[in-house]
Short mmCIF file of C-alpha atoms in Angstrom, two decimals:
data_model
loop_
_atom_site.label_atom_id
_atom_site.label_comp_id
_atom_site.label_asym_id
_atom_site.label_seq_id
_atom_site.Cartn_x
_atom_site.Cartn_y
_atom_site.Cartn_z
CA MET A 192 0.00 0.00 0.00
CA LYS A 193 1.37 3.42 -0.98
CA PHE A 194 0.87 6.69 0.82
CA SER A 195 1.64 10.11 -0.57
CA ILE A 196 1.80 12.92 1.95
CA LYS A 197 2.59 16.58 1.47
CA LEU A 198 2.67 18.68 4.60
CA MET A 199 2.95 22.46 4.26
CA CYS A 200 4.81 23.77 7.29
CA SER A 201 5.76 27.19 8.55
CA ILE A 202 8.69 27.78 10.83
CA ILE A 203 7.98 30.32 13.53
CA LEU A 204 11.17 31.53 15.16
CA CYS A 205 12.01 34.00 17.87
CA LEU A 206 13.38 37.00 16.02
CA ILE A 207 16.36 38.87 17.42
CA PRO A 208 17.24 42.43 16.42
CA ILE A 209 19.40 42.50 13.31
CA ILE A 210 20.89 45.56 11.65
CA ALA A 211 19.29 46.33 8.31
CA LYS A 212 21.14 44.88 5.35
CA THR A 213 23.14 47.35 3.28
CA ASN A 214 24.14 47.04 -0.35
CA HIS A 215 27.83 47.91 -0.61
CA ALA A 216 28.50 46.56 -4.11
CA HIS A 217 29.15 50.07 -5.41
CA ALA A 218 31.81 50.65 -2.73
CA LEU A 219 33.73 47.42 -3.31
CA SER A 220 36.95 48.05 -5.22
CA ALA A 221 37.42 44.44 -6.39
CA GLU A 222 36.94 43.52 -10.02
CA SER A 223 35.49 40.18 -8.89
CA ALA A 224 34.27 39.21 -5.43
CA ILE A 225 32.20 36.67 -3.54
CA LEU A 226 31.15 36.01 0.05
CA MET A 227 30.07 32.46 0.88
CA GLU A 228 28.88 30.88 4.13
CA GLN A 229 31.00 27.81 4.79
CA GLU A 230 28.51 25.28 6.19
CA SER A 231 25.60 25.78 3.78
CA GLY A 232 27.56 27.08 0.81
CA ARG A 233 25.07 29.92 0.48
CA ILE A 234 26.34 32.94 -1.46
CA LEU A 235 25.69 36.10 0.54
CA PHE A 236 27.30 38.54 -1.88
CA GLU A 237 28.80 38.42 -5.35
CA LYS A 238 30.25 40.77 -7.93
CA ASP A 239 31.27 39.40 -11.32
CA ALA A 240 32.07 36.17 -9.46
CA TYR A 241 31.99 33.85 -12.48
CA SER A 242 34.40 35.59 -14.87
CA LYS A 243 37.70 33.83 -15.56
CA LYS A 244 40.65 35.82 -14.27
CA ARG A 245 44.26 35.45 -13.22
CA ILE A 246 44.47 34.49 -9.56
CA ALA A 247 48.17 34.81 -8.59
CA SER A 248 49.25 33.07 -5.36
CA ILE A 249 45.82 32.05 -4.11
CA THR A 250 46.61 29.18 -6.51
CA LYS A 251 48.62 27.81 -3.58
CA ILE A 252 45.44 26.85 -1.75
CA MET A 253 45.08 24.01 -4.25
CA THR A 254 48.78 23.15 -3.99
CA ALA A 255 48.52 23.03 -0.20
CA ILE A 256 45.40 20.86 0.06
CA ILE A 257 46.82 18.33 -2.41
CA ALA A 258 50.05 18.20 -0.40
CA VAL A 259 48.14 17.75 2.85
CA GLU A 260 45.95 15.00 1.39
CA SER A 261 48.98 13.19 -0.07
CA GLY A 262 49.85 11.80 3.37
CA LYS A 263 53.51 12.73 2.78
CA LEU A 264 53.90 15.68 5.15
CA ASP A 265 56.57 13.86 7.17
CA GLU A 266 58.69 13.08 4.11
CA LEU A 267 61.89 14.94 3.26
CA VAL A 268 61.87 16.80 -0.05
CA LYS A 269 65.08 17.27 -2.03
CA ILE A 270 65.14 20.79 -3.44
CA SER A 271 65.82 20.84 -7.18
CA GLU A 272 67.64 23.49 -9.19
CA ASN A 273 64.31 24.20 -10.85
CA ALA A 274 62.78 25.03 -7.46
CA GLU A 275 65.73 27.17 -6.35
CA GLY A 276 65.60 29.29 -9.45
CA VAL A 277 61.90 30.19 -9.46
CA GLU A 278 61.17 33.93 -9.44
CA GLY A 279 59.07 36.03 -7.07
CA SER A 280 58.36 35.42 -3.38
CA SER A 281 60.87 32.94 -2.02
CA LEU A 282 62.00 30.98 1.02
CA TYR A 283 65.52 31.07 -0.52
CA LEU A 284 65.77 27.30 -0.70
CA LYS A 285 69.05 25.85 -1.98
CA ALA A 286 69.28 23.06 -4.54
CA GLY A 287 70.42 19.76 -3.09
CA THR A 288 69.17 20.45 0.44
CA LYS A 289 66.32 18.53 2.03
CA VAL A 290 63.30 20.05 3.73
CA LYS A 291 60.32 18.36 5.34
CA LEU A 292 57.20 18.61 3.17
CA GLU A 293 55.18 20.00 6.08
CA ASP A 294 57.67 22.86 6.48
CA LEU A 295 57.42 23.62 2.78
CA VAL A 296 53.64 23.85 2.97
CA TYR A 297 53.85 26.26 5.92
CA GLY A 298 56.45 28.35 4.07
CA MET A 299 54.37 28.40 0.92
CA MET A 300 51.16 29.42 2.69
CA LEU A 301 52.58 31.93 5.18
CA ARG A 302 55.38 33.48 3.12
CA SER A 303 54.04 32.58 -0.33
CA GLY A 304 57.30 30.86 -1.30
CA ASN A 305 57.20 30.06 -5.01
CA ASP A 306 60.29 27.89 -4.61
CA ALA A 307 58.43 25.89 -1.96
CA ALA A 308 55.45 25.48 -4.32
CA VAL A 309 57.67 24.01 -7.04
CA ALA A 310 59.44 21.70 -4.58
CA ILE A 311 56.07 20.48 -3.27
CA ALA A 312 54.76 19.89 -6.78
CA GLU A 313 57.81 17.94 -7.91
CA HIS A 314 57.76 15.74 -4.81
CA VAL A 315 54.03 15.03 -4.64
CA GLY A 316 53.29 14.94 -8.37
CA GLY A 317 56.59 13.53 -9.63
CA SER A 318 56.96 16.57 -11.90
CA LEU A 319 55.35 19.95 -12.44
CA ASP A 320 53.19 18.55 -15.22
CA GLY A 321 52.22 15.58 -13.08
CA PHE A 322 51.21 17.86 -10.21
CA CYS A 323 49.22 20.19 -12.44
CA LYS A 324 47.30 17.15 -13.61
CA LEU A 325 46.43 16.43 -9.97
CA MET A 326 45.37 20.04 -9.50
CA ASN A 327 43.02 19.99 -12.48
CA GLU A 328 41.59 16.62 -11.51
CA LYS A 329 40.79 17.97 -8.06
CA ALA A 330 39.27 21.11 -9.57
CA LYS A 331 36.98 18.98 -11.73
CA GLU A 332 36.05 16.85 -8.72
CA LEU A 333 35.04 19.97 -6.77
CA GLY A 334 32.96 21.42 -9.60
CA MET A 335 35.38 24.23 -10.40
CA GLU A 336 34.13 24.44 -13.97
CA SER A 337 35.87 27.70 -14.91
CA THR A 338 39.34 26.87 -13.57
CA TYR A 339 42.55 25.63 -15.11
CA PHE A 340 45.93 25.30 -13.39
CA SER A 341 49.19 25.42 -15.35
CA ASN A 342 51.54 25.80 -12.36
CA PRO A 343 51.52 25.31 -8.57
CA HIS A 344 52.22 28.94 -7.62
CA GLY A 345 50.15 31.30 -9.80
CA LEU A 346 52.96 33.24 -11.48
CA ASP A 347 52.14 34.85 -14.83
CA ASP A 348 54.29 32.43 -16.81
CA HIS A 349 51.33 30.65 -18.41
CA GLU A 350 48.43 32.19 -20.32
CA LYS A 351 46.24 29.20 -19.51
CA HIS A 352 46.09 29.60 -15.75
CA TYR A 353 42.86 31.06 -14.41
CA SER A 354 39.91 30.68 -12.08
CA THR A 355 36.93 32.65 -10.80
CA ALA A 356 35.99 34.11 -7.42
CA TYR A 357 33.23 31.49 -7.17
CA ASP A 358 35.50 28.56 -7.98
CA MET A 359 38.09 29.71 -5.44
CA ALA A 360 35.36 29.91 -2.81
CA LEU A 361 34.38 26.32 -3.64
CA LEU A 362 38.00 25.25 -3.25
CA THR A 363 38.41 27.07 0.06
CA ARG A 364 35.17 25.61 1.40
CA TYR A 365 36.49 22.13 0.60
CA ALA A 366 39.98 22.77 1.98
CA TYR A 367 38.69 24.12 5.28
CA ASN A 368 37.01 20.80 6.03
CA ASN A 369 40.55 19.43 6.47
CA PRO A 370 41.79 20.29 10.00
CA ILE A 371 45.46 20.17 8.99
CA TYR A 372 44.95 22.63 6.16
CA LYS A 373 42.79 24.84 8.37
CA LYS A 374 45.51 24.98 11.02
CA ILE A 375 48.21 25.88 8.47
CA ALA A 376 46.16 28.59 6.76
CA GLY A 377 45.32 30.22 10.09
CA THR A 378 48.83 30.16 11.57
CA LYS A 379 50.23 33.58 12.47
CA GLU A 380 53.88 32.55 12.80
CA TYR A 381 55.80 29.34 12.22
CA LYS A 382 59.25 28.35 13.45
CA PHE A 383 61.33 26.50 10.88
CA SER A 384 64.53 24.86 12.08
CA SER A 385 67.15 22.81 10.25
CA LYS A 386 70.93 22.33 10.32
CA LYS A 387 71.26 23.84 6.87
CA TYR A 388 68.98 26.85 7.32
CA GLY A 389 69.17 27.39 11.08
CA ASP A 390 66.18 28.84 12.94
CA GLN A 391 63.74 30.95 10.95
CA TYR A 392 60.44 32.52 11.92
CA TRP A 393 57.91 32.81 9.13
CA ARG A 394 55.19 35.38 9.79
CA ASN A 395 51.98 35.14 7.80
CA LYS A 396 51.68 37.79 5.07
CA ASN A 397 47.90 37.84 5.61
CA ARG A 398 47.43 40.94 7.75
CA LEU A 399 43.88 39.92 8.64
CA VAL A 400 45.27 36.81 10.34
CA THR A 401 48.09 38.56 12.16
CA GLY A 402 45.90 41.06 13.99
CA MET A 403 44.08 43.34 11.58
CA TYR A 404 40.75 41.52 11.99
CA GLN A 405 39.81 39.81 15.23
CA TYR A 406 37.49 37.25 13.64
CA SER A 407 39.94 36.11 10.95
CA THR A 408 40.64 32.36 10.78
CA GLY A 409 42.92 32.10 7.75
CA GLY A 410 43.32 32.53 4.03
CA LYS A 411 45.90 33.26 1.35
CA THR A 412 47.27 36.41 -0.25
CA GLY A 413 48.33 36.85 -3.86
CA TYR A 414 49.87 39.37 -6.23
CA THR A 415 51.38 39.46 -9.69
CA ILE A 416 51.78 42.36 -12.11
CA ARG A 417 49.03 41.03 -14.37
CA ALA A 418 46.64 39.57 -11.78
CA LYS A 419 47.07 42.48 -9.32
CA ARG A 420 46.06 41.87 -5.70
CA THR A 421 44.07 38.71 -4.99
CA LEU A 422 42.93 37.52 -1.59
CA VAL A 423 41.05 34.62 -0.03
CA SER A 424 40.17 34.98 3.63
CA THR A 425 37.97 33.24 6.19
CA ALA A 426 36.35 34.45 9.39
CA ASN A 427 34.20 33.11 12.21
CA LYS A 428 31.84 34.82 14.64
CA ASP A 429 28.93 33.46 16.68
CA GLY A 430 29.03 30.08 14.96
CA MET A 431 29.04 31.50 11.42
CA ASP A 432 32.00 30.70 9.15
CA LEU A 433 32.52 32.92 6.11
CA ILE A 434 34.71 32.75 3.00
CA ALA A 435 35.59 35.90 1.06
CA VAL A 436 37.39 36.00 -2.29
CA THR A 437 38.44 39.12 -4.18
CA LEU A 438 40.32 39.34 -7.50
CA ASN A 439 42.11 42.47 -8.68
CA ASP A 440 41.27 44.44 -5.55
CA PRO A 441 43.54 47.36 -4.57
CA HIS A 442 41.77 47.68 -1.21
CA ASP A 443 41.33 44.01 -0.36
CA TRP A 444 41.92 44.24 3.42
CA ARG A 445 39.23 46.90 3.77
CA ASP A 446 36.83 45.10 1.44
CA HIS A 447 37.12 41.75 3.20
CA ILE A 448 36.48 43.32 6.59
CA SER A 449 33.48 45.14 5.14
CA LEU A 450 32.08 41.95 3.61
CA PHE A 451 32.52 40.03 6.86
CA ASN A 452 31.06 42.70 9.11
CA ASN A 453 28.08 43.21 6.83
CA ALA A 454 27.27 39.49 6.98
CA PHE A 455 27.86 39.14 10.72
CA ASN A 456 25.57 42.12 11.34
CA ASN A 457 22.78 41.01 9.05
CA TYR A 458 22.70 37.21 9.10
CA GLU A 459 22.09 34.59 11.76
CA MET A 460 22.68 30.86 11.49
CA VAL A 461 19.33 29.06 11.81
CA ASP A 462 19.01 25.31 12.38
CA ILE A 463 16.16 24.72 9.97
CA VAL A 464 15.72 20.97 9.48
CA THR A 465 16.39 19.74 13.01
CA SER A 466 13.86 22.12 14.53
CA GLN A 467 11.26 21.31 11.88
CA LEU A 468 11.80 17.56 12.17
CA SER A 469 11.17 17.66 15.91
CA ARG A 470 7.77 19.21 15.17
CA GLU A 471 6.93 16.66 12.49
CA LYS A 472 7.76 13.67 14.69
CA LYS A 473 4.85 14.60 16.93
CA GLN A 474 2.40 13.86 14.09
CA PRO A 475 0.97 10.43 13.14
CA PHE A 476 2.94 8.53 10.50
CA THR A 477 5.93 10.88 10.72
CA GLU A 478 7.35 9.84 14.10
CA ASN A 479 9.90 7.56 12.40
CA LEU A 480 11.29 10.16 10.00
CA TYR A 481 14.93 11.22 10.20
CA VAL A 482 17.54 13.16 8.25
CA LYS A 483 21.22 12.37 7.89
CA GLU A 484 22.30 16.00 8.04
CA SER A 485 21.32 18.96 10.10
CA ILE A 486 20.88 22.01 7.92
CA ARG A 487 21.96 25.33 9.34
CA PHE A 488 21.41 28.26 7.06
CA PRO A 489 22.34 31.97 7.26
CA LEU A 490 19.21 34.11 7.20
CA THR A 491 18.35 37.77 7.62
CA LYS A 492 15.47 38.90 9.79
CA ALA A 493 13.30 39.47 6.72
CA GLU A 494 14.15 36.04 5.33
CA LYS A 495 13.26 34.36 8.62
CA GLU A 496 9.80 35.90 8.39
CA GLN A 497 9.41 34.44 4.87
CA LEU A 498 10.88 31.03 5.69
CA ARG A 499 8.78 28.01 4.77
CA VAL A 500 9.51 24.29 4.79
CA ASP A 501 7.48 21.78 2.75
CA LEU A 502 7.67 18.15 3.81
CA ASN A 503 7.04 15.86 0.83
CA ILE A 504 6.75 12.10 1.47
CA ASN A 505 5.94 9.28 -0.94
CA VAL A 506 6.03 5.95 0.90
CA ASN A 507 5.42 2.37 -0.13
CA GLU A 508 4.94 0.81 3.32
CA GLU A 509 5.74 -2.67 2.02
CA HIS A 510 9.20 -1.68 0.84
CA ILE A 511 10.59 0.89 3.27
CA ASP A 512 14.37 0.97 2.99
CA PRO A 513 15.99 3.00 5.81
CA HIS A 514 18.91 3.71 3.48
CA GLU A 515 16.79 5.25 0.72
CA PRO A 516 14.99 8.60 1.03
CA VAL A 517 11.21 8.55 1.29
CA GLY A 518 10.89 12.22 0.50
CA ASN A 519 12.43 15.59 1.22
CA PHE A 520 12.26 18.82 3.15
CA LEU A 521 12.01 21.64 0.60
CA ILE A 522 13.27 24.87 2.13
CA LYS A 523 11.90 28.09 0.66
CA ILE A 524 12.39 31.78 1.30
CA GLY A 525 9.21 33.29 -0.04
CA LYS A 526 8.64 31.52 -3.34
CA LYS A 527 12.33 30.82 -3.95
CA GLU A 528 13.56 27.28 -3.33
CA VAL A 529 16.97 27.36 -1.63
CA LYS A 530 17.62 23.79 -0.44
CA SER A 531 16.23 20.27 -0.69
CA VAL A 532 17.10 17.84 2.10
CA PRO A 533 16.42 14.10 1.75
CA VAL A 534 14.23 12.52 4.43
CA PHE A 535 14.48 8.89 5.54
CA MET A 536 12.20 6.62 7.56
CA LYS A 537 13.04 3.90 10.02
CA TYR A 538 11.33 0.61 9.19
CA VAL A 539 8.68 -0.46 11.73
CA PRO A 540 5.87 -3.03 11.39
CA PHE A 541 3.01 -1.19 9.72
CA ASP A 542 -0.36 -1.14 11.47
CA MET A 543 -2.99 0.64 9.39
CA ASN A 544 -5.35 0.81 12.41
CA HIS A 545 -2.80 3.09 14.09
CA TYR A 546 -3.51 5.77 11.47
CA ILE A 547 -7.30 5.34 11.13
CA ASP A 548 -9.68 6.79 13.63
#
C-alpha cells in the first residue's frame, strides 16, 4: 500500500534584532568578489564572481590541500635546481638540500614561497606537469568548472592559468574541512629549524590573520603584475564561518572586513531541518522520520519571516528501505527554493489501524 503525503509547514522563530542589510557593491573596489557561508555554501554577496581571471598566489590553496591530502607531510623533499631558481616570493631554498614537506607547505602558505610550491609539486606529483594534472583533476572533482591550473604557484608564466571568485570559494570551502589545512592557513607565525637553514620565523603575510581583523581564521594572499592583488580569507563569529574572495582588488583588506562585518551584522545561522523535524515527529505517520544531516542556514530577519519548509513524502509501506529517502524537506524563502534535504524513515511493522480513527 502506498501513501503520498505533502505537509505544508511554517517555521515560527524568535526573532532577534538584526541591523538592516546594506548594499555595498558600489563601494567594493574588487573587479570580482564573492562572500560564501562555509557550512551551507550559500552565497551572501557576489560581484562578477563567475568571470575567468588570473588568480596569482591564491593558486597555492590548491597546492597546499593536495600536499596535505597526499599523506607525505613527514617526508623529506630534495630541493631541485628548478625550485631554487623560481622567481618572485621565495624561502631562498638551496638546490640539493632537504626540507620536510610539512615545512614547505607552511612556508608556501605563510610566506608565499614560489620555490616551496615548485618543490612540493615535484615531490608530490613527480613533476610539475604531473602535479598540475592532480590540481586539475581535483578542480573537476570539486565542480570548479571555470578553472585551469598550469603551475603550482600562480605566477604569470602561463596564459592558460585562471579561475573565478566562485570557484576559489568552492576550493576554500572544501579545503577548510581538512583540519590540517585549516591549522596551516590560520597560523600567524611558524618556526622552521634545520641544520642547513638554522632557525627561521615565518610570519603570515595575511594581515587579517596577524591582527588586523579579530574574527579572521585564515586565508591566502596573492599578487602578480598582471593579476594584481588577490585575496582569499575566512572568518568566524557566533558560529558563522565565512569565505571571502576578491580578485584584482587594490583595497582588499578593507573590502574583506566590510564583507565580513556586513554578513555578521545582518545574518544569523538558523538550524532549519532539526527544529522542523522535531515538530513533524509529533504527528501520526511521521514519528519515524529522520535526516542524515542537520541544515543550518544563514538568514536575515526578513528572510526568517518568509521562511517556509514543505515536507514531501511518498512511501510504499511494504518496501521501506531505511537507506533510501522517502521524501524531502524543501526549504523556501518566499517563493524561492533554496535547499532540498532528503528525508528517511526507520522501518517499523506497519499497522494501518494506528492511522485510522
